[in-house]
Amino acid sequence: MAKFELKLPKMGESVAEATITNWLKNVGDTIAMDEAVLEIATDKVDSEVPSEVSGVLVEQLFGKDDVVQVGQTIAIIETEGGSVEAPKTADVAAPIVAEVAKTVEVAKESVAPADFSGSDKFFSPLVKNIAKEEGVSVAELESISGSGKEGRVTKEDILNFIKNRKNQPVAAQSVAPVAQPETRVSQPETKAIPVSVNGGDEIVEMDRMRKLISGYMVASVQTSAHVQSFIEVDVTNIVKWRNKVKDAFEKREGEKLTFTPIMMEAVAKALKDFPGMNISVDGDYIIKKKNINLGMAAALPNGNLIVPVIKNADQLNLVGMAKAVNDLGNRAKAGKLKPDDTQGGTYTVTNVGTFGSVFGTPIINQPQVGILALGAIRKVPAVIETPEGDFIGIRQKMFLSHSYDHRVVDGALGGSFVKRVADYLEAFDVNREY
């Protein structure tokens, strides 16, 4: 018999830890190779950790809701025969070491440095620093008779005080009491659960992801000054072209051709034209992004929302864009996204038209400064201008709704950007090759 360490796998360069949300296997259970052992969650993505070997789960080193670092051992699996990596003491003891370190850190923080701001007397920065380093309390500092101008305490005064205090017998030293936090009887925290008035309402607590989404949305509205611009776009040529090539496209590429990659291609081009939309905000600083990474909001089967990211979207042709859109969309629905798939977005697109909405006012995906909502494509009567005169015809049209952060994006830029997206869509070549 040999023992194998199941470690938290690397989930992307930007992900350092994950939370255990559920153990799928209990101690004593038999595990097949590649079978899921537990479920984990990062700040956006839920996923499973499979076993790399077949065997029996003999030890769980962490419990539900524990936070685990990437590379840390989370379970021990006993296998039959073969030379399998044995558990390392350092890894097994890691949770204990971490807990001890946390306790030490809390102990350090409990001894807060003296705050002299509440004193009515003036003390120079040098005197304050010496007092803090030597553990002189505010009361002790105020008791020193200063020899400086207007009775101010000088460097020599406080050094003499400290010298004399150290020379005093321990029993006679004046030790100022350390301020202790108010002692209160610890009461268990209880959540106020809503009560159904008529008894017929169902009360359901939000799941973990919905709580995260809720927090993100509220924080975004509180952070960014949202403003919107709307524009109607004639996409008749796009509809005609897609209807003409979609079957041949799927046969040749093995991918379905939806409208989304066509829209994403236009957005990526517009971001190259208006790099002021491809930025983020950090306090008083604007970060100009080098890469164009498009987030595409996707609805999950459970009703939640996730935003996988197409990296370097401006470098993809239409075929590459279609493959990226389909891949991320399919893996999002199947719960197979990796944490890195949702990181690094610089601008986001959401297709509200999928659910029949004509247009919407989406909330910005922080720390980005813009998000574009694609409305439903509809047949509408429109005025068509020709050399022979104007006439009424049936056209395929949609609305683009652009939400942007007015702290750093003014109406001229926000409006010009969405107009450029519309121009690219309306100029789509119905005879183009994919």
Coordinates of N, CA, C and O in Angstrom, one line a residue, residues 160-218:
N160 N 15.9 61.2 29.2 CA 16.2 61.2 30.6 C 15.1 60.4 31.3 O 15.4 59.7 32.3
F161 N 13.9 60.7 30.9 CA 12.7 60.0 31.5 C 12.8 58.5 31.4 O 12.6 57.7 32.3
I162 N 13.1 58.1 30.2 CA 13.3 56.7 29.9 C 14.4 56.0 30.7 O 14.3 54.9 31.2
K163 N 15.6 56.8 30.7 CA 16.7 56.3 31.5 C 16.4 56.1 33.0 O 16.7 55.1 33.6
N164 N 15.7 57.1 33.5 CA 15.4 57.0 35.0 C 14.3 55.9 35.2 O 14.4 55.2 36.2
R165 N 13.4 55.7 34.2 CA 12.4 54.7 34.4 C 13.0 53.3 34.4 O 12.6 52.4 35.2
K166 N 14.0 53.1 33.6 CA 14.7 51.8 33.5 C 15.5 51.5 34.7 O 15.6 50.4 35.1
N167 N 16.0 52.6 35.4 CA 16.8 52.4 36.6 C 16.0 52.1 37.8 O 16.5 51.8 38.9
Q168 N 14.7 52.3 37.7 CA 13.8 52.1 38.9 C 13.6 50.7 39.1 O 13.6 49.9 38.2
P169 N 13.4 50.3 40.4 CA 13.1 48.8 40.7 C 11.8 48.5 40.0 O 10.9 49.3 39.8
V170 N 11.7 47.2 39.6 CA 10.5 46.8 38.9 C 9.2 47.1 39.6 O 8.3 47.5 39.0
A171 N 9.2 46.8 40.9 CA 8.0 47.0 41.7 C 7.6 48.5 41.7 O 6.4 48.8 41.9
A172 N 8.6 49.4 41.6 CA 8.3 50.8 41.7 C 8.0 51.5 40.3 O 7.7 52.6 40.3
Q173 N 8.1 50.7 39.3 CA 8.0 51.3 37.9 C 6.5 51.7 37.8 O 5.6 51.1 38.2
S174 N 6.3 52.8 37.1 CA 5.0 53.3 36.8 C 4.6 52.7 35.4 O 5.1 53.1 34.4
V175 N 3.8 51.7 35.5 CA 3.3 51.1 34.2 C 1.9 51.5 33.9 O 1.0 51.3 34.7
A176 N 1.8 52.2 32.8 CA 0.5 52.6 32.4 C -0.3 51.5 31.9 O 0.2 50.6 31.2
P177 N -1.5 51.4 32.3 CA -2.4 50.3 31.9 C -2.6 50.3 30.4 O -2.8 51.4 29.8
V178 N -2.5 49.1 29.7 CA -2.8 49.1 28.3 C -4.3 49.1 28.1 O -5.0 48.3 28.8
A179 N -4.7 49.9 27.2 CA -6.2 50.0 27.0 C -6.7 48.7 26.4 O -6.1 48.2 25.4
Q180 N -7.6 48.1 27.1 CA -8.2 46.8 26.7 C -9.6 47.1 26.0 O -10.3 48.0 26.4
P181 N -9.9 46.3 25.1 CA -11.2 46.4 24.5 C -12.3 46.1 25.5 O -12.1 45.3 26.4
E182 N -13.4 46.7 25.3 CA -14.5 46.6 26.2 C -15.0 45.1 26.2 O -15.1 44.5 25.2
T183 N -15.1 44.5 27.4 CA -15.4 43.1 27.5 C -16.9 43.0 27.4 O -17.7 43.6 28.1
R184 N -17.3 42.1 26.5 CA -18.7 41.9 26.3 C -18.9 40.4 26.2 O -18.1 39.6 25.8
V185 N -20.1 40.0 26.6 CA -20.4 38.6 26.6 C -20.7 38.2 25.1 O -21.5 38.9 24.5
S186 N -19.9 37.3 24.6 CA -20.1 36.9 23.2 C -21.4 36.2 23.0 O -21.7 35.2 23.6
Q187 N -22.2 36.8 22.1 CA -23.4 36.2 21.7 C -23.4 35.6 20.3 O -22.7 36.1 19.4
P188 N -23.9 34.4 20.1 CA -23.9 33.8 18.8 C -24.6 34.7 17.8 O -25.7 35.3 18.1
E189 N -24.0 34.9 16.6 CA -24.6 35.7 15.6 C -25.8 35.0 15.0 O -25.7 33.8 14.6
T190 N -26.9 35.7 14.9 CA -28.1 35.2 14.3 C -28.5 36.1 13.1 O -28.5 37.3 13.3
K191 N -28.8 35.4 12.0 CA -29.3 36.2 10.9 C -30.8 36.4 11.0 O -31.6 35.5 11.4
A192 N -31.3 37.6 10.7 CA -32.7 37.8 10.7 C -33.3 37.2 9.4 O -33.1 37.7 8.3
I193 N -34.0 36.1 9.6 CA -34.7 35.4 8.5 C -36.0 36.1 8.2 O -36.8 36.2 9.1
P194 N -36.3 36.4 7.0 CA -37.6 37.0 6.6 C -38.7 36.1 7.0 O -38.5 34.8 6.9
V195 N -39.8 36.6 7.4 CA -41.0 35.8 7.8 C -42.1 36.0 6.8 O -42.4 37.2 6.4
S196 N -42.7 35.0 6.3 CA -43.8 35.1 5.4 C -45.0 35.6 6.1 O -45.4 35.0 7.1
V197 N -45.6 36.6 5.5 CA -46.8 37.2 6.2 C -48.0 36.3 6.1 O -48.7 36.1 7.1
N198 N -48.2 35.8 4.9 CA -49.4 35.0 4.7 C -49.1 33.5 4.8 O -50.0 32.7 4.7
G199 N -47.9 33.1 5.1 CA -47.5 31.7 5.3 C -47.4 30.9 4.0 O -47.0 29.8 4.0
G200 N -47.6 31.6 2.8 CA -47.5 30.8 1.6 C -46.3 31.2 0.8 O -46.0 30.5 -0.2
D201 N -45.5 32.2 1.2 CA -44.3 32.5 0.5 C -43.2 31.6 0.8 O -43.0 31.1 1.9
E202 N -42.4 31.3 -0.2 CA -41.2 30.5 0.0 C -40.0 31.4 0.2 O -39.7 32.3 -0.6
I203 N -39.2 31.1 1.3 CA -38.0 31.9 1.6 C -36.8 31.0 1.3 O -36.6 30.0 1.9
V204 N -35.9 31.5 0.4 CA -34.8 30.7 0.0 C -33.5 31.6 0.1 O -33.5 32.8 -0.4
E205 N -32.5 31.1 0.8 CA -31.3 31.9 0.9 C -30.5 31.9 -0.4 O -30.5 30.9 -1.1
M206 N -29.8 33.0 -0.8 CA -29.0 33.1 -2.0 C -27.9 32.1 -1.9 O -27.3 31.8 -0.8
D207 N -27.6 31.5 -3.1 CA -26.4 30.6 -3.1 C -25.1 31.5 -3.1 O -25.2 32.7 -3.2
R208 N -24.0 30.8 -3.0 CA -22.7 31.5 -2.8 C -22.4 32.5 -4.0 O -22.1 33.6 -3.9
M209 N -22.7 32.0 -5.2 CA -22.4 32.8 -6.4 C -23.3 34.0 -6.5 O -22.9 35.1 -6.9
R210 N -24.6 33.8 -6.2 CA -25.6 34.9 -6.3 C -25.2 36.0 -5.2 O -25.3 37.2 -5.5
K211 N -24.7 35.6 -4.1 CA -24.2 36.6 -3.1 C -23.1 37.4 -3.6 O -23.0 38.6 -3.4
L212 N -22.1 36.7 -4.3 CA -21.0 37.4 -4.9 C -21.4 38.3 -6.0 O -21.0 39.5 -6.0
I213 N -22.3 37.9 -6.9 CA -22.8 38.7 -7.9 C -23.5 40.0 -7.3 O -23.3 41.1 -7.8
S214 N -24.3 39.7 -6.3 CA -25.0 40.8 -5.6 C -24.0 41.9 -5.1 O -24.2 43.1 -5.3
G215 N -23.0 41.4 -4.5 CA -22.0 42.3 -4.0 C -21.3 43.1 -5.1 O -21.0 44.3 -5.0
Y216 N -20.9 42.4 -6.2 CA -20.2 43.0 -7.3 C -21.1 44.1 -7.9 O -20.6 45.2 -8.2
M217 N -22.4 43.8 -8.1 CA -23.3 44.8 -8.7 C -23.5 46.1 -7.9 O -23.4 47.2 -8.4
V218 N -23.7 45.9 -6.6 CA -23.9 47.0 -5.7 C -22.6 47.8 -5.7 O -22.6 49.1 -5.7

